[in-house]
Each structure stands twice: as structure tokens, then as C-alpha cells.
Short mmCIF file of C-alpha atoms (C1' of nucleotides) in Angstrom, two decimals:
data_model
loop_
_atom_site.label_atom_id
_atom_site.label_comp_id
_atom_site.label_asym_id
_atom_site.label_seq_id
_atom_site.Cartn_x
_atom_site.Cartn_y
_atom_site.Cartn_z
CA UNK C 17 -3.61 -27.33 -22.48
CA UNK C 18 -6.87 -26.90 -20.84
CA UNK C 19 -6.98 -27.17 -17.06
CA UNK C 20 -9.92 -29.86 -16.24
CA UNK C 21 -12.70 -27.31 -15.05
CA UNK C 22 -11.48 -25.16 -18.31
CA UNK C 23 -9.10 -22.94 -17.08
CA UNK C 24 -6.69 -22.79 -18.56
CA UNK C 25 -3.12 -23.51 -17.28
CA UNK C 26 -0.28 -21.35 -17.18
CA UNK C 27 1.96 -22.64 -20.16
CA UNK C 28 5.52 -21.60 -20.78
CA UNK C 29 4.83 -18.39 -22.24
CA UNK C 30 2.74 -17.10 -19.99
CA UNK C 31 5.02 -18.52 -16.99
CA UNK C 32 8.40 -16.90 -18.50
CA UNK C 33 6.20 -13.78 -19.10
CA UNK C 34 5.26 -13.63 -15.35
CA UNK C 35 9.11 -14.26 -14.45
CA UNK C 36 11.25 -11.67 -16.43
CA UNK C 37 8.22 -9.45 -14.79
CA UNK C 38 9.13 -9.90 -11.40
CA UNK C 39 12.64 -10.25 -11.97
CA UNK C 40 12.44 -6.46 -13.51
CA UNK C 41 10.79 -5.63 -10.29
CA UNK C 42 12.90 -6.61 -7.74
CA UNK C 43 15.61 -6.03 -9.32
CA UNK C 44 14.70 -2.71 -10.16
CA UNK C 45 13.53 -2.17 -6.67
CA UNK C 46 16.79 -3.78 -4.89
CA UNK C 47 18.85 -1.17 -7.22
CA UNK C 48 16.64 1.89 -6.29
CA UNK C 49 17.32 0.79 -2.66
CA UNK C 50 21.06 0.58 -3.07
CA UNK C 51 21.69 3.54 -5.43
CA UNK C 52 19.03 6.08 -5.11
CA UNK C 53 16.50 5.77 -8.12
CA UNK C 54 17.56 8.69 -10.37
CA UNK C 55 21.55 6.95 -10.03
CA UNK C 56 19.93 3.94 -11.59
CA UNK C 57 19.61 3.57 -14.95
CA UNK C 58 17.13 1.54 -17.27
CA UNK C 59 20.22 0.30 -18.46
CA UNK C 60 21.33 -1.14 -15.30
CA UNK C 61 18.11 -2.71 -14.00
CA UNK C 62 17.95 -4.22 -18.01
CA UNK C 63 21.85 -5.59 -17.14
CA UNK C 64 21.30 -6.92 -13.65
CA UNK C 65 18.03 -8.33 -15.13
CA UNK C 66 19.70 -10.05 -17.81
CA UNK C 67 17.39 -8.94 -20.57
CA UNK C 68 17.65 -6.29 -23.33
CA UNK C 69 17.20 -2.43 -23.02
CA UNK C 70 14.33 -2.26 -25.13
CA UNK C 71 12.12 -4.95 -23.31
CA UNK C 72 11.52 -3.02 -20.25
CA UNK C 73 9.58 -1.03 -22.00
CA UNK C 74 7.42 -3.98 -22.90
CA UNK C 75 6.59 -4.77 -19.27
CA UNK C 76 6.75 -1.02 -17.66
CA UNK C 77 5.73 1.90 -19.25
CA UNK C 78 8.56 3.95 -17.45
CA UNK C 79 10.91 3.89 -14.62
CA UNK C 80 8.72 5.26 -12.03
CA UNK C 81 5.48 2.24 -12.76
CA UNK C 82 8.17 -0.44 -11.40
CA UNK C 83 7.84 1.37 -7.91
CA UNK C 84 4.14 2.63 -8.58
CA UNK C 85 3.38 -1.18 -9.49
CA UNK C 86 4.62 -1.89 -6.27
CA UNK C 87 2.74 0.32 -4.43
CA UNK C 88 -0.67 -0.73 -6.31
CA UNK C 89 -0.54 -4.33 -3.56
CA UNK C 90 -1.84 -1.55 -0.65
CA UNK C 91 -5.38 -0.70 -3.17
CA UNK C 92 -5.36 -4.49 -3.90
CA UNK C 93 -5.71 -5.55 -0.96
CA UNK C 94 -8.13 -2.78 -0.07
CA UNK C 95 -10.50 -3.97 -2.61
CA UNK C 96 -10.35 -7.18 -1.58
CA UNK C 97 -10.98 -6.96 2.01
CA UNK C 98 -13.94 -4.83 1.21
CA UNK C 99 -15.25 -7.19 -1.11
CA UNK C 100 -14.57 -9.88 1.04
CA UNK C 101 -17.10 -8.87 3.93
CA UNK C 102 -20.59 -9.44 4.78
CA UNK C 103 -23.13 -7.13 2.48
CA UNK C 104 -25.26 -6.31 5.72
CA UNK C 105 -22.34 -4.92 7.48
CA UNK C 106 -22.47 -1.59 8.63
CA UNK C 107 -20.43 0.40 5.61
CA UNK C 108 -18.12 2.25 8.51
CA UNK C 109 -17.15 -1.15 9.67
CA UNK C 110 -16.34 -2.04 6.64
CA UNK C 111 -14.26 0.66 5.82
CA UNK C 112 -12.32 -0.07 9.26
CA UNK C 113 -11.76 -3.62 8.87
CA UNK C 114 -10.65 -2.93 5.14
CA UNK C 115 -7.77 -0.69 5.64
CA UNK C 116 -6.88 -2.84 8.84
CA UNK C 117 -6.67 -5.86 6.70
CA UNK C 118 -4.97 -3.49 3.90
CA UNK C 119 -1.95 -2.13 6.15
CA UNK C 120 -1.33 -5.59 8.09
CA UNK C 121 -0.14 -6.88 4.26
CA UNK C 122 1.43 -3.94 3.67
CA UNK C 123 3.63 -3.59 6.62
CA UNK C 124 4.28 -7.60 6.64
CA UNK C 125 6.59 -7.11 3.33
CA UNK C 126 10.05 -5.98 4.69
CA UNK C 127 10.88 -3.99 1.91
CA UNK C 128 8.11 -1.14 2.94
CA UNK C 129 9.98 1.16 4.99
CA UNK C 130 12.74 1.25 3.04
CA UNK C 131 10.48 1.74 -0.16
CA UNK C 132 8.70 4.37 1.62
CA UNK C 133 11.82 6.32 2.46
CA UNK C 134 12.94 6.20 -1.31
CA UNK C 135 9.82 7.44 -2.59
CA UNK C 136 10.06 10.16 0.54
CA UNK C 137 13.22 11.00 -0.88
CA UNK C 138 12.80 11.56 -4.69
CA UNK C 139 10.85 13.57 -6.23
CA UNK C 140 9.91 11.83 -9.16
CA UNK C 141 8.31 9.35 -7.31
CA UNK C 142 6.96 12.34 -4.89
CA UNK C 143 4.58 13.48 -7.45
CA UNK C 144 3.71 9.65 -8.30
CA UNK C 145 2.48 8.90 -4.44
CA UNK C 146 0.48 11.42 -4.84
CA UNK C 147 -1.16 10.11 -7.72
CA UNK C 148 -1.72 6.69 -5.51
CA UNK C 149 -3.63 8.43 -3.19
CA UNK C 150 -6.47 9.54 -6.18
CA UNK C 151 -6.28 5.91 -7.43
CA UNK C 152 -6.94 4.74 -4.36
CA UNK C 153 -9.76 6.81 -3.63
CA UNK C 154 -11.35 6.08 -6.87
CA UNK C 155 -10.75 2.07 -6.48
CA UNK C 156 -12.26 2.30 -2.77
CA UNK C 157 -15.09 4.59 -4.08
CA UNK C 158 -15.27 1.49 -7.03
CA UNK C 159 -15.65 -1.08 -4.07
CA UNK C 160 -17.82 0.91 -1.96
CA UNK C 161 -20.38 1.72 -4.73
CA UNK C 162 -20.22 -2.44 -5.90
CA UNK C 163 -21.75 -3.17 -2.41
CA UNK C 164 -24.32 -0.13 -2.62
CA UNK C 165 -27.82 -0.87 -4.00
CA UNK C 166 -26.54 1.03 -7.08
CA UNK C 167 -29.07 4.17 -6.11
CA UNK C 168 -27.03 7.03 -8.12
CA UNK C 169 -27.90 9.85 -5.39
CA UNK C 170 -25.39 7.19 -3.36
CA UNK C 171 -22.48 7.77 -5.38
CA UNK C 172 -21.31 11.39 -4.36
CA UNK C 173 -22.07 10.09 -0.80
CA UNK C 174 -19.60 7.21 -1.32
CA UNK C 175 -16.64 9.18 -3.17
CA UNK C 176 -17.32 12.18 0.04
CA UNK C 177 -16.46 9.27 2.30
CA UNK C 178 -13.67 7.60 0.25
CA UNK C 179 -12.06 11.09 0.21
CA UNK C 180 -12.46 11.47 3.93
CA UNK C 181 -10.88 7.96 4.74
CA UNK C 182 -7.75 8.64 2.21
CA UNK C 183 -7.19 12.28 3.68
CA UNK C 184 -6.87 10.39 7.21
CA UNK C 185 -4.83 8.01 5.38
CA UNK C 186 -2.20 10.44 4.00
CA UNK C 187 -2.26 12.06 7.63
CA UNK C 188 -2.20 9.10 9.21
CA UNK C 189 1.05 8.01 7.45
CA UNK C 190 2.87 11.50 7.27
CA UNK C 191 2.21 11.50 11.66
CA UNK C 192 3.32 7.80 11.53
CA UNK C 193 6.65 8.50 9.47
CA UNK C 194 7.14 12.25 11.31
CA UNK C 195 7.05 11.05 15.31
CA UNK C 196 9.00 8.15 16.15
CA UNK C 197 6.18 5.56 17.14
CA UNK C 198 5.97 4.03 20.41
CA UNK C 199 2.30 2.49 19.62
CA UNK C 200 1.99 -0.54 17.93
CA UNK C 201 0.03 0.51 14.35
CA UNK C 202 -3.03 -0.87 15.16
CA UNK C 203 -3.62 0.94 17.75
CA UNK C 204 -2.54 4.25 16.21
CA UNK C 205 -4.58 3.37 13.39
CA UNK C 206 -7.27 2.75 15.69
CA UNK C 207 -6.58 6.35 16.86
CA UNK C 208 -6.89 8.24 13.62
CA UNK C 209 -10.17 6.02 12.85
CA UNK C 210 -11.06 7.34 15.89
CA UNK C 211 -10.59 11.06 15.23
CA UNK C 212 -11.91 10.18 11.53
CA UNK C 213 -15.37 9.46 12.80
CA UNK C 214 -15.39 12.52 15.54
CA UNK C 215 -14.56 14.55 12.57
CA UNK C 216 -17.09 13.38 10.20
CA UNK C 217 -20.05 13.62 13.05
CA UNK C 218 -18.78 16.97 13.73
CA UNK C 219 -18.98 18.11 9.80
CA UNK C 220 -22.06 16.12 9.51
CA UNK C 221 -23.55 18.86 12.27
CA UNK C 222 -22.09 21.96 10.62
CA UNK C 223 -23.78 20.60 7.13
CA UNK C 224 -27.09 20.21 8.66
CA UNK C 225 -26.77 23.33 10.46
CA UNK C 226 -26.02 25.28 7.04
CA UNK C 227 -28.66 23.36 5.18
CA UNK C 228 -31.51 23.96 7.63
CA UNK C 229 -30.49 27.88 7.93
CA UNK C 230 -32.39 29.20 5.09
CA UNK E 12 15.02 52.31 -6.75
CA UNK E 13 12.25 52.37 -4.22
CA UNK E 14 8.68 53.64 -3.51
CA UNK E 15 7.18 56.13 -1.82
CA UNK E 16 5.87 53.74 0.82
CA UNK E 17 8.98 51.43 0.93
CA UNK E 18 8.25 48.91 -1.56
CA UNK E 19 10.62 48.25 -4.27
CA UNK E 20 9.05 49.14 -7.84
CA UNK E 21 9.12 46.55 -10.80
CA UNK E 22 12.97 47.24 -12.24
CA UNK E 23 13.48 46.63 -15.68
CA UNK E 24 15.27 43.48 -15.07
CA UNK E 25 11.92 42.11 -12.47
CA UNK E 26 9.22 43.41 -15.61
CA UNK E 27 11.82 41.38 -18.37
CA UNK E 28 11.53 38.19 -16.59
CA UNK E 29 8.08 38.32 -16.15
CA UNK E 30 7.55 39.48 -19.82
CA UNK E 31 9.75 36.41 -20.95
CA UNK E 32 7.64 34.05 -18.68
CA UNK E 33 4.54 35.47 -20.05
CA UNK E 34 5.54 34.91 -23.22
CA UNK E 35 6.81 31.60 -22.77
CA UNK E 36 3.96 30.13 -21.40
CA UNK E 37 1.43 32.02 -23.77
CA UNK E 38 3.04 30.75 -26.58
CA UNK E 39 3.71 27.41 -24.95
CA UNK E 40 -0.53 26.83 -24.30
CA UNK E 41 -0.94 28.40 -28.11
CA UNK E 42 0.89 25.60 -29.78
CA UNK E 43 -0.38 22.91 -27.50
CA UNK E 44 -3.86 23.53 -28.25
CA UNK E 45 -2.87 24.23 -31.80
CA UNK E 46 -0.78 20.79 -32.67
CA UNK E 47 -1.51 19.07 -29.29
CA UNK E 48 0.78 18.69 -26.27
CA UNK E 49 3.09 15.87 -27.62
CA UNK E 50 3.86 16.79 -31.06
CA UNK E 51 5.07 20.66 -29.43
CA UNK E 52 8.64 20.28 -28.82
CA UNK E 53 10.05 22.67 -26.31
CA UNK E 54 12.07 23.82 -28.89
CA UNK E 55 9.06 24.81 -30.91
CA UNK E 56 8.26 27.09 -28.18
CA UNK E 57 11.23 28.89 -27.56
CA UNK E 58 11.48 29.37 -30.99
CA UNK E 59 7.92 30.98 -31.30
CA UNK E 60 8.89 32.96 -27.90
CA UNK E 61 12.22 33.65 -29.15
CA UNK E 62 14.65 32.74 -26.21
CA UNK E 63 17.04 29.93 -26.41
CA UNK E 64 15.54 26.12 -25.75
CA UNK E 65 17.78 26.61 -22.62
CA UNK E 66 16.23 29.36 -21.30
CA UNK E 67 13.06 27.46 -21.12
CA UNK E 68 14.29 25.95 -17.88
CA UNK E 69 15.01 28.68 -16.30
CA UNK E 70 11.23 29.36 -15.94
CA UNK E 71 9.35 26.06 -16.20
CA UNK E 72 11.20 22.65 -15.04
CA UNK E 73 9.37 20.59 -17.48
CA UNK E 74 6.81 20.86 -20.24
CA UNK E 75 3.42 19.63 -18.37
CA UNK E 76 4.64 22.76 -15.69
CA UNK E 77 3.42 25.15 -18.06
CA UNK E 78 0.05 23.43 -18.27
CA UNK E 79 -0.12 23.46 -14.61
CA UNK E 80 1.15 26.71 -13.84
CA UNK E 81 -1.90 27.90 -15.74
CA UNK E 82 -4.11 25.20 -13.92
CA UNK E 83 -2.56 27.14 -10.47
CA UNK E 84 -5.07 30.05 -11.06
CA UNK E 85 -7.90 28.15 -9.75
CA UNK E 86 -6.03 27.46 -6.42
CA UNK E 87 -4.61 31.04 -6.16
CA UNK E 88 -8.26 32.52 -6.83
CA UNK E 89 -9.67 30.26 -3.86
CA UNK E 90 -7.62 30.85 -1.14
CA UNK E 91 -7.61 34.42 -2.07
CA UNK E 92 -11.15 33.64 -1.82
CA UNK E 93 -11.16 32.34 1.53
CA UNK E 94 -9.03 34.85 2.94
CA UNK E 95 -11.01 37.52 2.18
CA UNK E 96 -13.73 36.29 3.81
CA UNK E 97 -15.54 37.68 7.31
CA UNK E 98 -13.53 35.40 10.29
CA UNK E 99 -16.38 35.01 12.27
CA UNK E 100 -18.50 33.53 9.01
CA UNK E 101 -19.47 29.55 9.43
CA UNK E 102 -17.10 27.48 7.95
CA UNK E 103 -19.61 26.14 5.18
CA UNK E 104 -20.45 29.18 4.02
CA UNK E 105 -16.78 30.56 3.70
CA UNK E 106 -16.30 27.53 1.70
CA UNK E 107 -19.27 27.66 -0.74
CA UNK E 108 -18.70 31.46 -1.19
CA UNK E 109 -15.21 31.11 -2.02
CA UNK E 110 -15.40 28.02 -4.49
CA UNK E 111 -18.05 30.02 -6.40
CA UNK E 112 -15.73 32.85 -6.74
CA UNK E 113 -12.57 30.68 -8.21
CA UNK E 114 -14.92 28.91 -10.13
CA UNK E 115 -16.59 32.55 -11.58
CA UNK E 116 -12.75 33.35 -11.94
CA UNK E 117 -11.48 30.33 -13.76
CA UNK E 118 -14.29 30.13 -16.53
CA UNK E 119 -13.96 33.76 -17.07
CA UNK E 120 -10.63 33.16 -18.91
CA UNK E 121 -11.70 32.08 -22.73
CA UNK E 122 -9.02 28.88 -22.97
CA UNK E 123 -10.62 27.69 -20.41
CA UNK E 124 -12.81 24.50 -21.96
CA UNK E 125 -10.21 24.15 -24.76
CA UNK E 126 -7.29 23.60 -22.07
CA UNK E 127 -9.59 21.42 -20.09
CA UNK E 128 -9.98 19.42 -23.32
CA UNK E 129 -6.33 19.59 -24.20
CA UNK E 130 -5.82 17.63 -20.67
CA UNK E 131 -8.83 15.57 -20.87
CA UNK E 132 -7.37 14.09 -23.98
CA UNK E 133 -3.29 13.93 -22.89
CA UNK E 134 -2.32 11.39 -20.90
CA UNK E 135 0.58 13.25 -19.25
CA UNK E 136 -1.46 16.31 -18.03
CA UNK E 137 -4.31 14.00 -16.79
CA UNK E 138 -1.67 12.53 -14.61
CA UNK E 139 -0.42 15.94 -13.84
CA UNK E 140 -4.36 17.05 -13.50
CA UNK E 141 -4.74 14.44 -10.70
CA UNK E 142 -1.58 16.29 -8.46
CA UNK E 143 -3.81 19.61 -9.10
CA UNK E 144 -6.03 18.30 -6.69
CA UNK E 145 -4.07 17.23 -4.20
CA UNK E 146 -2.25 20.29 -4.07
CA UNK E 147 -5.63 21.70 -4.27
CA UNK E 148 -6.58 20.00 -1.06
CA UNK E 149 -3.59 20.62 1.09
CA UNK E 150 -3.85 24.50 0.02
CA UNK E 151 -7.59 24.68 1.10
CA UNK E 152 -6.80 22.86 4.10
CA UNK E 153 -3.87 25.20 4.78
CA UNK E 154 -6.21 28.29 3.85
CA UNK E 155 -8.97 27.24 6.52
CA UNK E 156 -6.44 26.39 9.24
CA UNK E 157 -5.22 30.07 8.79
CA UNK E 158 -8.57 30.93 10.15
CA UNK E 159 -9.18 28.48 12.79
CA UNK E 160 -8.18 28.45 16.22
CA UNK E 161 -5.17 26.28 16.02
CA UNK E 162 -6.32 23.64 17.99
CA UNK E 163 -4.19 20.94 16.90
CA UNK E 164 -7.74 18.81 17.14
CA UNK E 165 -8.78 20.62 14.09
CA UNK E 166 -6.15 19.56 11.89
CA UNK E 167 -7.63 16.49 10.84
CA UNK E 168 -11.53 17.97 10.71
CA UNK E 169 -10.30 20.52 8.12
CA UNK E 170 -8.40 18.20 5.82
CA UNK E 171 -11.37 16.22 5.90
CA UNK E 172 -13.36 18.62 4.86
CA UNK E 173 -11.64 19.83 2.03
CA UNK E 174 -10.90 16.34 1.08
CA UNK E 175 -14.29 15.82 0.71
CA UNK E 176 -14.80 19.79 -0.99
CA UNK E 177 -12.24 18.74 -3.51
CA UNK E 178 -13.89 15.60 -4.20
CA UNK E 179 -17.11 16.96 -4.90
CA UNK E 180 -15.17 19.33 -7.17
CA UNK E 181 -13.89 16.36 -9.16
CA UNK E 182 -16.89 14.73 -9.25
CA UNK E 183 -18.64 18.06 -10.49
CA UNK E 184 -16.16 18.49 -13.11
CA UNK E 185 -16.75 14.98 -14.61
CA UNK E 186 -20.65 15.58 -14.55
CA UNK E 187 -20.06 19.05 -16.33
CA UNK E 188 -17.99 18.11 -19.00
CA UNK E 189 -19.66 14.61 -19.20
CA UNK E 190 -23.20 15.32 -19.83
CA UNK E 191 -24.51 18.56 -21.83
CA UNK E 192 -24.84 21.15 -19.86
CA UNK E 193 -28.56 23.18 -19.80
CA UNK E 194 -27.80 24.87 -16.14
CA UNK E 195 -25.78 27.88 -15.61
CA UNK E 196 -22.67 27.11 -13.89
CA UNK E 197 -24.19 29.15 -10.65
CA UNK E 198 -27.21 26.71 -10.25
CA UNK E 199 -25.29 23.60 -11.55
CA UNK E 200 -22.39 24.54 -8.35
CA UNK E 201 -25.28 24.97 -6.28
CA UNK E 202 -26.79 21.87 -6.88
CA UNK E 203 -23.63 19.94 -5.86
CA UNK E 204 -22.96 22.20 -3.13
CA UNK E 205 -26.97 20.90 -1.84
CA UNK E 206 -25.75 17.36 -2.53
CA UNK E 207 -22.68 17.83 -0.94
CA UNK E 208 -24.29 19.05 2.35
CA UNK E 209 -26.38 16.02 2.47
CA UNK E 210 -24.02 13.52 2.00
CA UNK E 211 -21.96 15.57 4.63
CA UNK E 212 -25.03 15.23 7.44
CA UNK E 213 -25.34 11.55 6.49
CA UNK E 214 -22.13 10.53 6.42
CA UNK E 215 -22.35 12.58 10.01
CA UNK E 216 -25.18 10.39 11.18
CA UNK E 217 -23.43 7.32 9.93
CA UNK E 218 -19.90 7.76 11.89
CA UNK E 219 -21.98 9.25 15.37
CA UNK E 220 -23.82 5.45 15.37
CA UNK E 221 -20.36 3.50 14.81
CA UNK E 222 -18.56 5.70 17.73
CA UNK E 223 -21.89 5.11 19.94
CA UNK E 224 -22.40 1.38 19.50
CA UNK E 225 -19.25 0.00 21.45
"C1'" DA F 11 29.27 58.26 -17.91
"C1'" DT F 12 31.84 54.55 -16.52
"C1'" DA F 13 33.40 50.90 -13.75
"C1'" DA F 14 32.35 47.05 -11.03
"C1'" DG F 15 29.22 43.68 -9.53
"C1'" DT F 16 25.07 40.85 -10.18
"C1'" DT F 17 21.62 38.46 -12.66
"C1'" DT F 18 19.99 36.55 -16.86
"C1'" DT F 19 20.55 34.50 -21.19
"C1'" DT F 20 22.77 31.71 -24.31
"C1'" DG F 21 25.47 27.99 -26.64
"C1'" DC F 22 27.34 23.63 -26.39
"C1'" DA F 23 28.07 19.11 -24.93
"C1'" DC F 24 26.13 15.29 -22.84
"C1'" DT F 25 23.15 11.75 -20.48
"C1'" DA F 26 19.32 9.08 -20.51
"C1'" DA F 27 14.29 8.20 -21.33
"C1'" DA F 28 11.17 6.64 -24.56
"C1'" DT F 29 9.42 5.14 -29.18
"C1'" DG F 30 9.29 2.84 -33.81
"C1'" DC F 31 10.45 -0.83 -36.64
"C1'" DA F 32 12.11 -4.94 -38.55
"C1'" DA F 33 14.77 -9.06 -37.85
"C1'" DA F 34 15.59 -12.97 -34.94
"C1'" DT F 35 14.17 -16.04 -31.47
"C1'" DT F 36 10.99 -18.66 -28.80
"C1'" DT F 37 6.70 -20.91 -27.91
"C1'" DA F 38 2.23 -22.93 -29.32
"C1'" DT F 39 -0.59 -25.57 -32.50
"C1'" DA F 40 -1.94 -28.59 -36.16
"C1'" DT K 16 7.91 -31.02 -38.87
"C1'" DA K 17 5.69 -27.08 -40.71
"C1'" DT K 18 3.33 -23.03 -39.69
"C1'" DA K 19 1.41 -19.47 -37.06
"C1'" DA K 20 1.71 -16.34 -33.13
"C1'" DA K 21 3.92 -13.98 -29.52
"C1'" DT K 22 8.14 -12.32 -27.54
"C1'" DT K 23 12.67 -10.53 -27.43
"C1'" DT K 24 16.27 -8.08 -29.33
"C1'" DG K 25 19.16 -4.61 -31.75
"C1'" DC K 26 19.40 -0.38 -33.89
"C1'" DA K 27 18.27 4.24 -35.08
"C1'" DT K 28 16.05 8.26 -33.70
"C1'" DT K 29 13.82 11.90 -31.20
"C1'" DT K 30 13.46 14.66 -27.35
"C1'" DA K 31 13.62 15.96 -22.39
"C1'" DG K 32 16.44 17.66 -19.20
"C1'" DT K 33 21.16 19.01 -16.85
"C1'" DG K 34 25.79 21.14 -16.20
"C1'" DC K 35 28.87 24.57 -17.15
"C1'" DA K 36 31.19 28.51 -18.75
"C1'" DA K 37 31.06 32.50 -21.75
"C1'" DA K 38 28.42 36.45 -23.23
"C1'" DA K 39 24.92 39.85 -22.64
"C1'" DA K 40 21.88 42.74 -20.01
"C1'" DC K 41 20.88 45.18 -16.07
"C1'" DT K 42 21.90 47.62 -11.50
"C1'" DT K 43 24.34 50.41 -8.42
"C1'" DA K 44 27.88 53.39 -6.73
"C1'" DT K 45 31.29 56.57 -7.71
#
DNA sequence: ATAAGTTTTTGCACTAAATGCAAATTTATA
DNA sequence: TATAAATTTGCATTTAGTGCAAAAACTTAT
């Protein structure tokens, strides 16, 4: 069963496993969209799924980690395109290019509007968005500190900006959802990068200021 | 029913509730650090605090709301903090003074490390721990708008700071319960004030080059 | 003091999430 | 084909959380 450069290959298990996965998923997610996610029951996505009550729990901790899986694909991404660029590159570049790449994926899958509304529009999985944004600062701060030389006086530096470019996130995507957009979003994203930087050279200022006064 | 200067004194009905939700949540943090957050059933609490399990949701939606009712205290103290503060004072300094005071406040209260360690070691408040600091950020950001001019320019600058505030807060927090601590909390919140500063006016330096080189 | 109105508390029934466990089924390996 | 390992299922159980109506406590005006 081994693949011939050792790998090895995805046998039925594993395969069936990875199935009744994303069959849970969507059609979790396609109930959620229809019926509000409170409405929906375990019971129903475990019906519609055509597999017992008691294995959902073996492939999602609870109700609200089908939609939170979901949303993990934006921080996957975002690790990837930072990993995926050049190790001289300046690290604000990076950062740019990264959440680019990151929101391009995100927007291509249809379902994300909708999915956004729902999650806009329930509590439960209010509180859990929040909880994306910390994962995703920690996961960025993860990928920013892998390209860093590692120096340890770098890491506060790194999780400072990794906070900074997730608070312009969450604006960024409470202004985009609020105002009806005429801009295309790369050019609005370009905008709040834009205003991101301005902000950070004007704090950067103030710091220095403060630090020098004494 | 009312005061000298107008204001409506604490009726016996007002001073009752808040006795009740005093109780509730005193005897709620009691248990939990006694038999641990799980294993307290809500109707071991009401039963300690003597109202009806029912009653329990009249003051606290849900078991971890207890926890972070307490955990509020910090916020409360630090936009009290920042409020009190001189309008005309720099924006760093309002800052550093006022965290110091919350944080003075906070470890005043005795519970303090045990509840920290109580959440530390529960899954569910951890989670709930995380939402404390967004809700952290968006109050601090609120709290330093109310001083600003209103430009709607600054918006973004202040969440940015406080983003990166809180996340030196984070950070801090892991370092202090993390290693053993030989500094007194003043020097130790000093220290990662210093750092924060820095990382501040280099981050600053970093973002001016980007907008420059184009 | 009492009556009338309002808020709070309680009891009860009920839904649904989540966990534990052991039996049954399916898949992998020898 | 036998055996071992992982997965799925069914069942029982605990507990969180909600809705509702009756009872109790408190407030206010007469």
C-alpha cells in the first residue's frame, strides 16, 4: 500500500474518512444557510448526512467547529502565501501580498457571503468569529516569526504587527459589509493597506517621541 | 423614593438583585476553583446560593458568563483609567498610565492567580478568555476615540494601537505566568511597555519605507 | 394599611447538546 | 480466511438552556 516514493496512498479508510467529513460539512453548511443555524439540529445535519447521531461528534467537536472549520481556509491560505514568498522580501510586502492572495481564495468560493451573513446573524457563531480573528493573529505571528532569523527580541515586534494587520482586517471587513461597495476589493483593500501603513508610521513617531522624552 | 440631588436611591428591590447576583457569582467562582469549572453544575450553585437553578438565568446567560463577568473588571478599571486622565496628555502616556492602574487594580483582588489558573487549565474559559481581549480592544479603542478629535482618519490609528496595546498585554501575560517571576509587576509592565515602544518606532520606520518606495 | 400594579422568583416541562460505553460493522494485514 | 485495528452505531445519561404561567416580593398611590 505504499505509494512508490513512500508515501503512502490514501486507502479506503482514510478516503471514506475524508468523505463522510465533507459530506457533514456541506451539508451542515447548506442547512445553516436554509434554516438559520440554531433551527438546525445535529439531528438533522446527521439525517441529511445519512450517518448516525453519535458520529458527528467523532468528526466535529460541536455544532459551531463545522462553520469555524470553514472559516479556518482564510488562515490557511494566509500561511501559505507567506510561506510561499521570497525570504529577502521586504516583511511589509509580504504581509500585503499574503492577505491579497488570502482574500482572492476566499471571496472565489460562492458560499462566502452568504456564510458571512449567517455568522453576522447568530450569535453563537458571533462570539466564534471573534475567536478567528486571535487564531489568526497567532498563525500569522507563527508564519511571520518562521521567516525571522529567530532573534527573540523579534517576536513581540512580529505579534505588534500581526495585531495591527488583523485590527485593519476586522475594520476592513465590518466597512466592506456596512457601505454598499462600489470598488472592486482589491482596490479597497489596497485602501485600508494604505491607511494601515500611514497609521503605523504615525504611531511609530508618537513611540519614539515618548521614548526619547525622558 | 428619591434623593436630595435627584437621583433615585438603591430600593430594596435594586439592593436584592444585586445581593442575589453577588451571591450567585461568589459562590459560582468558590465552587469552580474548589471542584473545577466542569464538574460544578449550575445547579450546584444555586443550591449553595440558594435561589432556584432557574433563577440563575435571570442574571448570567450561561456558566463561562460568570467567569467573565469577573474577568470584566480589568476592562472597567481601564477605561475608567483612561477617562480620568488629563485630555491634553500624549496619547502614550494616557495609555501606559492607565494599563498600570487596571493592572494595580486587577492583582489587588486575592482570586486573582487562582482564577487565572482555573482558565488557564479549562478549555471553555480559554476560549471565552480569547473574546476578553477582543472586547478588550474594541473598549480601549472606544475609550481613546472619546478623547480624540473625531476625525474619522483616526479611527483606524486608534484601533491599531490598542490592537497592538492588547497584544502586548497577551504576550505579557504568557511571559508572567510562563516563566517565574523575580520582578515586581511595576518593573516587569515597564519593561514591556519599553519593548513595546520600540517595536512601535520600528514597525514605524518599516511601513514609512514601503509607502515611500513606489 | 390596603389595594392595585410591577418586578422578581420559582416550578415544571421540554428540547437539544454532548459524553461514555459496549456491541456491531467495516477495513487492513498476515 | 483468520485476526487485528479502526470506525460506526445505538443506547443511556447528564446537563445546559428556554418558555411559560403561577406565586411571591416589592412599590406606589390612595
Amino acid at each position: 500500500m505504499a505509494d512508490i516514493d513512500g508515501a503512502v496512498r490514501e486507502g479506503r479508510r482514510e478516503r471514506k474518512r475524508r468523505q463522510t467529513r465533507e459530506r457533514i460539512e456541506t451539508t451542515a453548511l447548506k442547512l445553516f444557510l436554509a434554516r438559520g443555524f440554531d433551527s438546525t439540529t445535529i439531528e438533522d445535519i446527521t439525517e441529511a448526512a445519512d450517518v448516525s447521531k453519535r458520529s458527528f461528534f467523532d468528526y466535529f467537536p460541536s455544532k459551531e467547529d463545522v462553520v469555524a472549520a470553514w472559516q479556518d481556509g482564510f488562515a490557511g491560505e494566509l500561511i501559505a502565501a507567506v510561506a510561499a514568498q521570497p525570504v529577502d522580501a521586504p516583511l511589509v510586502d509580504v504581509i500585503e501580498t499574503a492577505i491579497n492572495a488570502a482574500l482572492r481564495a476566499t471571496i472565489s468560493d460562492p458560499q462566502h457571503l452568504a456564510i458571512a451573513i449567517l455568522i453576522r446573524d447568530t450569535p453563537a457563531l458571533r462570539a466564534r468569529d471573534q475567536l478567528k480573528y486571535a487564531k489568526l493573529e497567532r498563525k500569522l505571528t507563527e508564519a511571520l516569526h518562521a521567516r525571522s532569523s529567530g532573534a527573540e527580541g523579534e517576536r513581540l515586534r512580529l505579534s505588534v504587527l500581526a495585531a495591527a494587520v488583523v485590527s485593519m482586517l476586522r475594520i476592513g471587513g465590518e466597512r466592506w459589509n456596512g457601505a454598499q461597495n462600489d470598488l472592486p476589493l482589491e482596490e479597497f483593500a489596497s485602501g485600508m493597506f494604505h491607511e494601515l501603513w500611514a497609521a503605523l508610521a504615525d504611531l511609530g513617531v508618537l513611540a519614539r517621541r515618548h521614548t526619547s522624552a525622558r
